[in-house]
């Protein structure tokens, strides 16, 4: 199994509902350093999983919809705790959608899985990994 | 699959028995930077794998039993080489025990696996991963 | 010159005023990974710059006043852009105050300088360094 | 599952053929920081996956065949784009060969898989993982 | 003293002349992870050392002249060993030139020094720091 | 000012005397990831601060005297707390001695300062920097 992984970041504000979150119930924020990994069984004719430039571009486009936003204000997240693990899946799903549309420049059928890791600090991170097909 | 991973560290002394260890047969020590990863298929009602604060607390409690110790002196390790890979499994087993007891604040049945990684330096690390159920 | 440096982090929301900030004029947030460095010409009788446990505690106390907050709501920052470099100096000044009060457990006269570095992502960070005396 | 992972690096020149590579069609180069991970179900009698010293030595030997070379000049790579993902598999295959020859000091049958990760920068890396048997 | 530091990278080929370089006399290459740090005594009216977006842009522009190149082919480096430390100063000088031209969006007189660090691997890096005025 | 910095590591056991050390009064240990930085005003005729291979070798030799040792047993440290900051200066002094003897392959008069940083974990490190002349 081959994996190609690219890194970018996003800076957002949000708050959480639920006593378990303690002080994180207040409006605060986070930088997420985001690693997006694309997996294939075989390389393409160029010797690639996917083009690294395209992978960076697709990740940047997905993150742009969140970057410098207060996630509490975004309709698609209404009634949802935008935890690190939730956002890992959210970004995964957007990347999977882009992959299925061919935006990565490779047949989506060739990409077996996508894994997204969000580091919220030097001591905590969350990952979502799912098959593409 | 969702993963939530937290980091802490522990500083111990120990020695190894066996010619293969060369100079590491002498009493020496290590800092292990420890990553504990908890995996679930579904997030809970709060949008969490496990509460990150509880994950940090449980890891700290498990490491406290080793921290600032000479592992050669601990009865539970008598006759054992406390290698990095051995300790990864040891810490894994203690975390699994805590998870089964509900200490992580989530039904143990929901946690599918635990992975523990110990970095002993910038150039070497060991991991143990096992299913919880 | 000896330096002892400890790391912690803080997660905040804020917004900036001024066209130069572009989309960062919106309410967003950041995780700052904070390194606090204390400098001395001579070690104390225990062989320390300052006690590492106390350094961690003092840094945590200073960060607690900001952690999980919307900095736009804090009176002391009214009318101020709480940029990464501004916050580096703000945290520096609070640490210097603690040092002068003896909270670090060492005579403030022995600490020649304090340096605070805030990494806001894997590609950007800011530092403020100033003499203590 | 136990994993033991060691790190080294290699510095090479190469060029790529294909319009998709843009400016990387020119002769350029890379430092690859290489992580080689060896996986076993059970530790050996010493409490090891493989001896960490041997793992470092085998990795260094494999990388020496590439280090400070222009990969475009190496006959074994003629007609091939030596992309990061391609090289991850190349190094994997050499390590697997060494494992089968017993160079790691452990019965190859005990090593279930090998994973090789090449970081080409702070924002991109590729991995190849395959079973040994 | 305030410092604002941004990170990017560049991938180049080159060779060295001189027996001291051993195998590095052959054509090889490197990824340099480049940190550019700008220092000021006072923040500007926006609370900035320099605008972080502009700092990233200026660094990217300076690196673009080297990226994906064989440095042995560039006339400005003829007869020169393009070592990591040499390149740190080269990039420093280009950044200083940009600063003097006002490209960073701040009066060059306000920037007291520039420091450039090139990490060539996880175990070696070089820095050049010089005053701007 | 040019700086060339190389990294290695050392694994030791030791204990501390003094109530301030709390549980660290017990025999424990540490991995220190060690960065040794050499500073010069001018590069040599090869374009170097010092040869990177020699710098790595000299650092390895200095660390070998400590590696896999219980520092409590070494006569030169009798009656001394071998804290991280103390060890940073100890290693600095050994490197300075090597530099003065010409082991780095460059006239000691050309090296203006040496800085040694020991990271004892992902959240704490100590540095000693001193002039060579």
PDB file of N, CA and C in Angstrom, chain E residues 3-92:
ATOM      1  N   UNK E   3      10.701  39.042  17.225  1.00  0.00           N
ATOM      2  CA  UNK E   3      11.077  38.279  16.031  1.00  0.00           C
ATOM      3  C   UNK E   3       9.824  37.648  15.442  1.00  0.00           C
ATOM      4  N   UNK E   4       9.696  37.722  14.120  1.00  0.00           N
ATOM      5  CA  UNK E   4       8.625  37.017  13.406  1.00  0.00           C
ATOM      6  C   UNK E   4       9.310  36.069  12.433  1.00  0.00           C
ATOM      7  N   UNK E   5       8.966  34.771  12.506  1.00  0.00           N
ATOM      8  CA  UNK E   5       9.700  33.768  11.717  1.00  0.00           C
ATOM      9  C   UNK E   5       8.723  32.935  10.897  1.00  0.00           C
ATOM     10  N   UNK E   6       9.006  32.819   9.604  1.00  0.00           N
ATOM     11  CA  UNK E   6       8.147  32.032   8.714  1.00  0.00           C
ATOM     12  C   UNK E   6       8.963  30.929   8.041  1.00  0.00           C
ATOM     13  N   UNK E   7       8.273  29.868   7.642  1.00  0.00           N
ATOM     14  CA  UNK E   7       8.940  28.664   7.113  1.00  0.00           C
ATOM     15  C   UNK E   7       8.454  28.316   5.711  1.00  0.00           C
ATOM     16  N   UNK E   8       9.379  27.911   4.869  1.00  0.00           N
ATOM     17  CA  UNK E   8       9.072  27.369   3.543  1.00  0.00           C
ATOM     18  C   UNK E   8      10.182  26.359   3.212  1.00  0.00           C
ATOM     19  N   UNK E   9      10.221  25.845   2.002  1.00  0.00           N
ATOM     20  CA  UNK E   9      11.298  24.913   1.668  1.00  0.00           C
ATOM     21  C   UNK E   9      11.667  25.017   0.202  1.00  0.00           C
ATOM     22  N   UNK E  10      12.825  24.437  -0.139  1.00  0.00           N
ATOM     23  CA  UNK E  10      13.349  24.500  -1.498  1.00  0.00           C
ATOM     24  C   UNK E  10      14.105  23.196  -1.764  1.00  0.00           C
ATOM     25  N   UNK E  11      14.004  22.697  -3.003  1.00  0.00           N
ATOM     26  CA  UNK E  11      14.632  21.414  -3.359  1.00  0.00           C
ATOM     27  C   UNK E  11      15.601  21.643  -4.518  1.00  0.00           C
ATOM     28  N   UNK E  12      16.875  21.383  -4.277  1.00  0.00           N
ATOM     29  CA  UNK E  12      17.900  21.730  -5.274  1.00  0.00           C
ATOM     30  C   UNK E  12      18.880  20.566  -5.477  1.00  0.00           C
ATOM     31  N   UNK E  13      19.611  20.621  -6.600  1.00  0.00           N
ATOM     32  CA  UNK E  13      20.753  19.732  -6.835  1.00  0.00           C
ATOM     33  C   UNK E  13      22.026  20.566  -6.806  1.00  0.00           C
ATOM     34  N   UNK E  14      23.120  19.950  -6.440  1.00  0.00           N
ATOM     35  CA  UNK E  14      24.431  20.619  -6.518  1.00  0.00           C
ATOM     36  C   UNK E  14      25.530  19.593  -6.222  1.00  0.00           C
ATOM     37  N   UNK E  15      26.780  20.027  -6.413  1.00  0.00           N
ATOM     38  CA  UNK E  15      27.933  19.200  -6.047  1.00  0.00           C
ATOM     39  C   UNK E  15      28.967  20.120  -5.409  1.00  0.00           C
ATOM     40  N   UNK E  16      29.900  19.521  -4.701  1.00  0.00           N
ATOM     41  CA  UNK E  16      30.917  20.320  -4.017  1.00  0.00           C
ATOM     42  C   UNK E  16      32.304  19.978  -4.548  1.00  0.00           C
ATOM     43  N   UNK E  17      33.211  20.937  -4.519  1.00  0.00           N
ATOM     44  CA  UNK E  17      34.595  20.680  -4.894  1.00  0.00           C
ATOM     45  C   UNK E  17      35.490  20.768  -3.675  1.00  0.00           C
ATOM     46  N   UNK E  18      36.322  19.773  -3.454  1.00  0.00           N
ATOM     47  CA  UNK E  18      37.214  19.746  -2.301  1.00  0.00           C
ATOM     48  C   UNK E  18      37.148  18.375  -1.655  1.00  0.00           C
ATOM     49  N   UNK E  19      38.321  17.818  -1.353  1.00  0.00           N
ATOM     50  CA  UNK E  19      38.369  16.447  -0.825  1.00  0.00           C
ATOM     51  C   UNK E  19      37.585  16.288   0.468  1.00  0.00           C
ATOM     52  N   UNK E  20      37.503  17.397   1.232  1.00  0.00           N
ATOM     53  CA  UNK E  20      36.829  17.330   2.524  1.00  0.00           C
ATOM     54  C   UNK E  20      35.369  16.887   2.383  1.00  0.00           C
ATOM     55  N   UNK E  21      34.799  17.069   1.187  1.00  0.00           N
ATOM     56  CA  UNK E  21      33.383  16.758   0.986  1.00  0.00           C
ATOM     57  C   UNK E  21      33.125  15.281   0.701  1.00  0.00           C
ATOM     58  N   UNK E  22      34.200  14.516   0.475  1.00  0.00           N
ATOM     59  CA  UNK E  22      34.030  13.076   0.276  1.00  0.00           C
ATOM     60  C   UNK E  22      32.997  12.778  -0.795  1.00  0.00           C
ATOM     61  N   UNK E  23      32.025  11.892  -0.509  1.00  0.00           N
ATOM     62  CA  UNK E  23      31.033  11.514  -1.526  1.00  0.00           C
ATOM     63  C   UNK E  23      30.136  12.678  -1.951  1.00  0.00           C
ATOM     64  N   UNK E  24      30.095  13.741  -1.168  1.00  0.00           N
ATOM     65  CA  UNK E  24      29.270  14.892  -1.544  1.00  0.00           C
ATOM     66  C   UNK E  24      29.902  15.688  -2.682  1.00  0.00           C
ATOM     67  N   UNK E  25      31.075  15.222  -3.163  1.00  0.00           N
ATOM     68  CA  UNK E  25      31.639  15.822  -4.382  1.00  0.00           C
ATOM     69  C   UNK E  25      30.826  15.412  -5.609  1.00  0.00           C
ATOM     70  N   UNK E  26      30.092  14.329  -5.499  1.00  0.00           N
ATOM     71  CA  UNK E  26      29.224  13.893  -6.592  1.00  0.00           C
ATOM     72  C   UNK E  26      27.972  14.763  -6.656  1.00  0.00           C
ATOM     73  N   UNK E  27      27.346  14.752  -7.812  1.00  0.00           N
ATOM     74  CA  UNK E  27      26.100  15.513  -7.953  1.00  0.00           C
ATOM     75  C   UNK E  27      25.021  14.852  -7.095  1.00  0.00           C
ATOM     76  N   UNK E  28      24.499  15.601  -6.154  1.00  0.00           N
ATOM     77  CA  UNK E  28      23.433  15.090  -5.283  1.00  0.00           C
ATOM     78  C   UNK E  28      22.432  16.235  -5.070  1.00  0.00           C
ATOM     79  N   UNK E  29      21.710  16.224  -3.986  1.00  0.00           N
ATOM     80  CA  UNK E  29      20.736  17.288  -3.795  1.00  0.00           C
ATOM     81  C   UNK E  29      20.296  17.373  -2.358  1.00  0.00           C
ATOM     82  N   UNK E  30      19.380  18.290  -2.118  1.00  0.00           N
ATOM     83  CA  UNK E  30      18.898  18.496  -0.754  1.00  0.00           C
ATOM     84  C   UNK E  30      17.547  19.184  -0.778  1.00  0.00           C
ATOM     85  N   UNK E  31      16.740  18.867   0.215  1.00  0.00           N
ATOM     86  CA  UNK E  31      15.623  19.721   0.604  1.00  0.00           C
ATOM     87  C   UNK E  31      16.119  20.592   1.748  1.00  0.00           C
ATOM     88  N   UNK E  32      15.974  21.891   1.602  1.00  0.00           N
ATOM     89  CA  UNK E  32      16.239  22.787   2.725  1.00  0.00           C
ATOM     90  C   UNK E  32      14.906  23.304   3.259  1.00  0.00           C
ATOM     91  N   UNK E  33      14.630  23.033   4.514  1.00  0.00           N
ATOM     92  CA  UNK E  33      13.494  23.666   5.177  1.00  0.00           C
ATOM     93  C   UNK E  33      14.027  24.989   5.718  1.00  0.00           C
ATOM     94  N   UNK E  34      13.457  26.088   5.237  1.00  0.00           N
ATOM     95  CA  UNK E  34      14.033  27.419   5.449  1.00  0.00           C
ATOM     96  C   UNK E  34      13.167  28.236   6.410  1.00  0.00           C
ATOM     97  N   UNK E  35      13.780  28.703   7.486  1.00  0.00           N
ATOM     98  CA  UNK E  35      13.118  29.629   8.416  1.00  0.00           C
ATOM     99  C   UNK E  35      13.725  31.007   8.248  1.00  0.00           C
ATOM    100  N   UNK E  36      12.872  31.976   7.949  1.00  0.00           N
ATOM    101  CA  UNK E  36      13.328  33.369   7.817  1.00  0.00           C
ATOM    102  C   UNK E  36      12.748  34.170   8.972  1.00  0.00           C
ATOM    103  N   UNK E  37      13.640  34.784   9.746  1.00  0.00           N
ATOM    104  CA  UNK E  37      13.225  35.534  10.942  1.00  0.00           C
ATOM    105  C   UNK E  37      13.567  37.005  10.771  1.00  0.00           C
ATOM    106  N   UNK E  38      12.570  37.852  11.058  1.00  0.00           N
ATOM    107  CA  UNK E  38      12.726  39.308  10.949  1.00  0.00           C
ATOM    108  C   UNK E  38      12.616  39.904  12.352  1.00  0.00           C
ATOM    109  N   UNK E  39      13.548  40.801  12.696  1.00  0.00           N
ATOM    110  CA  UNK E  39      13.606  41.327  14.063  1.00  0.00           C
ATOM    111  C   UNK E  39      13.385  42.833  14.086  1.00  0.00           C
ATOM    112  N   UNK E  40      12.601  43.260  15.077  1.00  0.00           N
ATOM    113  CA  UNK E  40      12.357  44.695  15.264  1.00  0.00           C
ATOM    114  C   UNK E  40      12.350  45.015  16.754  1.00  0.00           C
ATOM    115  N   UNK E  41      12.673  46.276  17.044  1.00  0.00           N
ATOM    116  CA  UNK E  41      12.631  46.725  18.440  1.00  0.00           C
ATOM    117  C   UNK E  41      11.197  47.058  18.853  1.00  0.00           C
ATOM    118  N   UNK E  42      10.417  47.548  17.889  1.00  0.00           N
ATOM    119  CA  UNK E  42       9.053  47.978  18.194  1.00  0.00           C
ATOM    120  C   UNK E  42       8.093  47.378  17.175  1.00  0.00           C
ATOM    121  N   UNK E  43       6.882  47.073  17.608  1.00  0.00           N
ATOM    122  CA  UNK E  43       5.843  46.645  16.674  1.00  0.00           C
ATOM    123  C   UNK E  43       5.299  47.871  15.927  1.00  0.00           C
ATOM    124  N   UNK E  44       4.731  47.655  14.748  1.00  0.00           N
ATOM    125  CA  UNK E  44       4.128  48.772  14.025  1.00  0.00           C
ATOM    126  C   UNK E  44       2.728  49.070  14.579  1.00  0.00           C
ATOM    127  N   UNK E  45       2.018  49.978  13.943  1.00  0.00           N
ATOM    128  CA  UNK E  45       0.725  50.398  14.467  1.00  0.00           C
ATOM    129  C   UNK E  45      -0.321  49.285  14.461  1.00  0.00           C
ATOM    130  N   UNK E  46      -0.098  48.273  13.629  1.00  0.00           N
ATOM    131  CA  UNK E  46      -1.022  47.140  13.593  1.00  0.00           C
ATOM    132  C   UNK E  46      -0.671  46.052  14.620  1.00  0.00           C
ATOM    133  N   UNK E  47       0.440  46.258  15.326  1.00  0.00           N
ATOM    134  CA  UNK E  47       0.873  45.243  16.287  1.00  0.00           C
ATOM    135  C   UNK E  47       1.725  44.158  15.648  1.00  0.00           C
ATOM    136  N   UNK E  48       2.408  44.514  14.561  1.00  0.00           N
ATOM    137  CA  UNK E  48       3.156  43.524  13.779  1.00  0.00           C
ATOM    138  C   UNK E  48       4.649  43.839  13.711  1.00  0.00           C
ATOM    139  N   UNK E  49       5.450  42.773  13.583  1.00  0.00           N
ATOM    140  CA  UNK E  49       6.851  42.926  13.174  1.00  0.00           C
ATOM    141  C   UNK E  49       6.838  43.236  11.684  1.00  0.00           C
ATOM    142  N   UNK E  50       6.361  42.292  10.912  1.00  0.00           N
ATOM    143  CA  UNK E  50       6.017  42.514   9.504  1.00  0.00           C
ATOM    144  C   UNK E  50       4.775  41.671   9.256  1.00  0.00           C
ATOM    145  N   UNK E  51       4.045  41.969   8.203  1.00  0.00           N
ATOM    146  CA  UNK E  51       2.861  41.187   7.876  1.00  0.00           C
ATOM    147  C   UNK E  51       3.295  39.768   7.522  1.00  0.00           C
ATOM    148  N   UNK E  52       2.691  38.799   8.174  1.00  0.00           N
ATOM    149  CA  UNK E  52       3.103  37.410   8.017  1.00  0.00           C
ATOM    150  C   UNK E  52       2.844  36.910   6.589  1.00  0.00           C
ATOM    151  N   UNK E  53       1.805  37.413   5.964  1.00  0.00           N
ATOM    152  CA  UNK E  53       1.516  37.014   4.581  1.00  0.00           C
ATOM    153  C   UNK E  53       2.598  37.523   3.643  1.00  0.00           C
ATOM    154  N   UNK E  54       2.982  38.778   3.853  1.00  0.00           N
ATOM    155  CA  UNK E  54       4.052  39.340   3.023  1.00  0.00           C
ATOM    156  C   UNK E  54       5.375  38.623   3.278  1.00  0.00           C
ATOM    157  N   UNK E  55       5.639  38.306   4.526  1.00  0.00           N
ATOM    158  CA  UNK E  55       6.888  37.603   4.848  1.00  0.00           C
ATOM    159  C   UNK E  55       6.942  36.263   4.112  1.00  0.00           C
ATOM    160  N   UNK E  56       5.820  35.534   4.126  1.00  0.00           N
ATOM    161  CA  UNK E  56       5.757  34.266   3.388  1.00  0.00           C
ATOM    162  C   UNK E  56       5.962  34.497   1.892  1.00  0.00           C
ATOM    163  N   UNK E  57       5.337  35.553   1.360  1.00  0.00           N
ATOM    164  CA  UNK E  57       5.438  35.811  -0.080  1.00  0.00           C
ATOM    165  C   UNK E  57       6.872  36.159  -0.478  1.00  0.00           C
ATOM    166  N   UNK E  58       7.507  37.015   0.315  1.00  0.00           N
ATOM    167  CA  UNK E  58       8.879  37.424  -0.016  1.00  0.00           C
ATOM    168  C   UNK E  58       9.808  36.216   0.057  1.00  0.00           C
ATOM    169  N   UNK E  59       9.632  35.396   1.069  1.00  0.00           N
ATOM    170  CA  UNK E  59      10.485  34.205   1.182  1.00  0.00           C
ATOM    171  C   UNK E  59      10.256  33.281  -0.011  1.00  0.00           C
ATOM    172  N   UNK E  60       8.994  33.091  -0.386  1.00  0.00           N
ATOM    173  CA  UNK E  60       8.684  32.216  -1.522  1.00  0.00           C
ATOM    174  C   UNK E  60       9.321  32.735  -2.806  1.00  0.00           C
ATOM    175  N   UNK E  61       9.270  34.048  -2.983  1.00  0.00           N
ATOM    176  CA  UNK E  61       9.864  34.645  -4.187  1.00  0.00           C
ATOM    177  C   UNK E  61      11.378  34.426  -4.214  1.00  0.00           C
ATOM    178  N   UNK E  62      12.012  34.617  -3.077  1.00  0.00           N
ATOM    179  CA  UNK E  62      13.471  34.425  -3.018  1.00  0.00           C
ATOM    180  C   UNK E  62      13.824  32.963  -3.290  1.00  0.00           C
ATOM    181  N   UNK E  63      13.054  32.044  -2.736  1.00  0.00           N
ATOM    182  CA  UNK E  63      13.353  30.620  -2.924  1.00  0.00           C
ATOM    183  C   UNK E  63      13.047  30.161  -4.347  1.00  0.00           C
ATOM    184  N   UNK E  64      12.090  30.828  -5.011  1.00  0.00           N
ATOM    185  CA  UNK E  64      11.701  30.412  -6.365  1.00  0.00           C
ATOM    186  C   UNK E  64      12.877  30.477  -7.331  1.00  0.00           C
ATOM    187  N   UNK E  65      13.816  31.381  -7.053  1.00  0.00           N
ATOM    188  CA  UNK E  65      14.980  31.506  -7.940  1.00  0.00           C
ATOM    189  C   UNK E  65      15.917  30.310  -7.818  1.00  0.00           C
ATOM    190  N   UNK E  66      15.750  29.519  -6.780  1.00  0.00           N
ATOM    191  CA  UNK E  66      16.610  28.353  -6.542  1.00  0.00           C
ATOM    192  C   UNK E  66      15.851  27.037  -6.723  1.00  0.00           C
ATOM    193  N   UNK E  67      14.548  27.072  -6.542  1.00  0.00           N
ATOM    194  CA  UNK E  67      13.758  25.847  -6.422  1.00  0.00           C
ATOM    195  C   UNK E  67      13.782  25.018  -7.701  1.00  0.00           C
ATOM    196  N   UNK E  68      13.992  23.716  -7.551  1.00  0.00           N
ATOM    197  CA  UNK E  68      14.025  22.772  -8.681  1.00  0.00           C
ATOM    198  C   UNK E  68      15.165  23.063  -9.653  1.00  0.00           C
ATOM    199  N   UNK E  69      16.230  23.667  -9.125  1.00  0.00           N
ATOM    200  CA  UNK E  69      17.384  23.981  -9.961  1.00  0.00           C
ATOM    201  C   UNK E  69      18.596  23.118  -9.578  1.00  0.00           C
ATOM    202  N   UNK E  70      19.499  22.983 -10.575  1.00  0.00           N
ATOM    203  CA  UNK E  70      20.839  22.456 -10.297  1.00  0.00           C
ATOM    204  C   UNK E  70      21.713  23.674 -10.062  1.00  0.00           C
ATOM    205  N   UNK E  71      22.105  23.909  -8.821  1.00  0.00           N
ATOM    206  CA  UNK E  71      22.833  25.144  -8.495  1.00  0.00           C
ATOM    207  C   UNK E  71      24.164  25.218  -9.227  1.00  0.00           C
ATOM    208  N   UNK E  72      24.699  24.063  -9.635  1.00  0.00           N
ATOM    209  CA  UNK E  72      25.951  24.057 -10.404  1.00  0.00           C
ATOM    210  C   UNK E  72      25.792  24.781 -11.737  1.00  0.00           C
ATOM    211  N   UNK E  73      24.586  24.913 -12.222  1.00  0.00           N
ATOM    212  CA  UNK E  73      24.331  25.548 -13.522  1.00  0.00           C
ATOM    213  C   UNK E  73      24.050  27.042 -13.421  1.00  0.00           C
ATOM    214  N   UNK E  74      23.916  27.571 -12.217  1.00  0.00           N
ATOM    215  CA  UNK E  74      23.538  28.984 -12.084  1.00  0.00           C
ATOM    216  C   UNK E  74      24.798  29.862 -12.096  1.00  0.00           C
ATOM    217  N   UNK E  75      24.872  30.827 -13.033  1.00  0.00           N
ATOM    218  CA  UNK E  75      26.077  31.658 -13.175  1.00  0.00           C
ATOM    219  C   UNK E  75      26.496  32.350 -11.882  1.00  0.00           C
ATOM    220  N   UNK E  76      25.518  32.786 -11.075  1.00  0.00           N
ATOM    221  CA  UNK E  76      25.890  33.546  -9.873  1.00  0.00           C
ATOM    222  C   UNK E  76      26.620  32.685  -8.833  1.00  0.00           C
ATOM    223  N   UNK E  77      26.561  31.367  -8.994  1.00  0.00           N
ATOM    224  CA  UNK E  77      27.245  30.493  -8.040  1.00  0.00           C
ATOM    225  C   UNK E  77      28.501  29.853  -8.635  1.00  0.00           C
ATOM    226  N   UNK E  78      28.914  30.285  -9.827  1.00  0.00           N
ATOM    227  CA  UNK E  78      30.090  29.680 -10.484  1.00  0.00           C
ATOM    228  C   UNK E  78      31.317  29.789  -9.573  1.00  0.00           C
ATOM    229  N   UNK E  79      32.005  28.685  -9.390  1.00  0.00           N
ATOM    230  CA  UNK E  79      33.219  28.690  -8.586  1.00  0.00           C
ATOM    231  C   UNK E  79      32.964  28.732  -7.099  1.00  0.00           C
ATOM    232  N   UNK E  80      31.736  28.488  -6.698  1.00  0.00           N
ATOM    233  CA  UNK E  80      31.369  28.580  -5.281  1.00  0.00           C
ATOM    234  C   UNK E  80      30.796  27.245  -4.809  1.00  0.00           C
ATOM    235  N   UNK E  81      31.179  26.826  -3.616  1.00  0.00           N
ATOM    236  CA  UNK E  81      30.516  25.682  -2.992  1.00  0.00           C
ATOM    237  C   UNK E  81      29.225  26.162  -2.350  1.00  0.00           C
ATOM    238  N   UNK E  82      28.111  25.704  -2.870  1.00  0.00           N
ATOM    239  CA  UNK E  82      26.815  26.170  -2.343  1.00  0.00           C
ATOM    240  C   UNK E  82      26.418  25.352  -1.118  1.00  0.00           C
ATOM    241  N   UNK E  83      27.270  25.459  -0.091  1.00  0.00           N
ATOM    242  CA  UNK E  83      27.003  24.753   1.167  1.00  0.00           C
ATOM    243  C   UNK E  83      25.768  25.324   1.855  1.00  0.00           C
ATOM    244  N   UNK E  84      25.295  24.592   2.846  1.00  0.00           N
ATOM    245  CA  UNK E  84      24.107  25.032   3.577  1.00  0.00           C
ATOM    246  C   UNK E  84      24.333  26.405   4.202  1.00  0.00           C
ATOM    247  N   UNK E  85      25.510  26.604   4.773  1.00  0.00           N
ATOM    248  CA  UNK E  85      25.789  27.891   5.424  1.00  0.00           C
ATOM    249  C   UNK E  85      25.919  29.016   4.388  1.00  0.00           C
ATOM    250  N   UNK E  86      26.526  28.698   3.236  1.00  0.00           N
ATOM    251  CA  UNK E  86      26.600  29.695   2.164  1.00  0.00           C
ATOM    252  C   UNK E  86      25.191  30.088   1.706  1.00  0.00           C
ATOM    253  N   UNK E  87      24.338  29.094   1.522  1.00  0.00           N
ATOM    254  CA  UNK E  87      22.980  29.383   1.043  1.00  0.00           C
ATOM    255  C   UNK E  87      22.166  30.149   2.085  1.00  0.00           C
ATOM    256  N   UNK E  88      22.439  29.899   3.363  1.00  0.00           N
ATOM    257  CA  UNK E  88      21.747  30.666   4.410  1.00  0.00           C
ATOM    258  C   UNK E  88      22.056  32.154   4.236  1.00  0.00           C
ATOM    259  N   UNK E  89      23.331  32.471   3.980  1.00  0.00           N
ATOM    260  CA  UNK E  89      23.688  33.890   3.775  1.00  0.00           C
ATOM    261  C   UNK E  89      23.127  34.414   2.455  1.00  0.00           C
ATOM    262  N   UNK E  90      23.166  33.579   1.422  1.00  0.00           N
ATOM    263  CA  UNK E  90      22.623  34.007   0.125  1.00  0.00           C
ATOM    264  C   UNK E  90      21.148  34.398   0.268  1.00  0.00           C
ATOM    265  N   UNK E  91      20.380  33.561   0.922  1.00  0.00           N
ATOM    266  CA  UNK E  91      18.951  33.846   1.095  1.00  0.00           C
ATOM    267  C   UNK E  91      18.767  35.059   2.015  1.00  0.00           C
ATOM    268  N   UNK E  92      19.588  35.131   3.056  1.00  0.00           N
ATOM    269  CA  UNK E  92      19.562  36.314   3.930  1.00  0.00           C
ATOM    270  C   UNK E  92      19.746  37.595   3.118  1.00  0.00           C
TER     271      UNK E  92
END
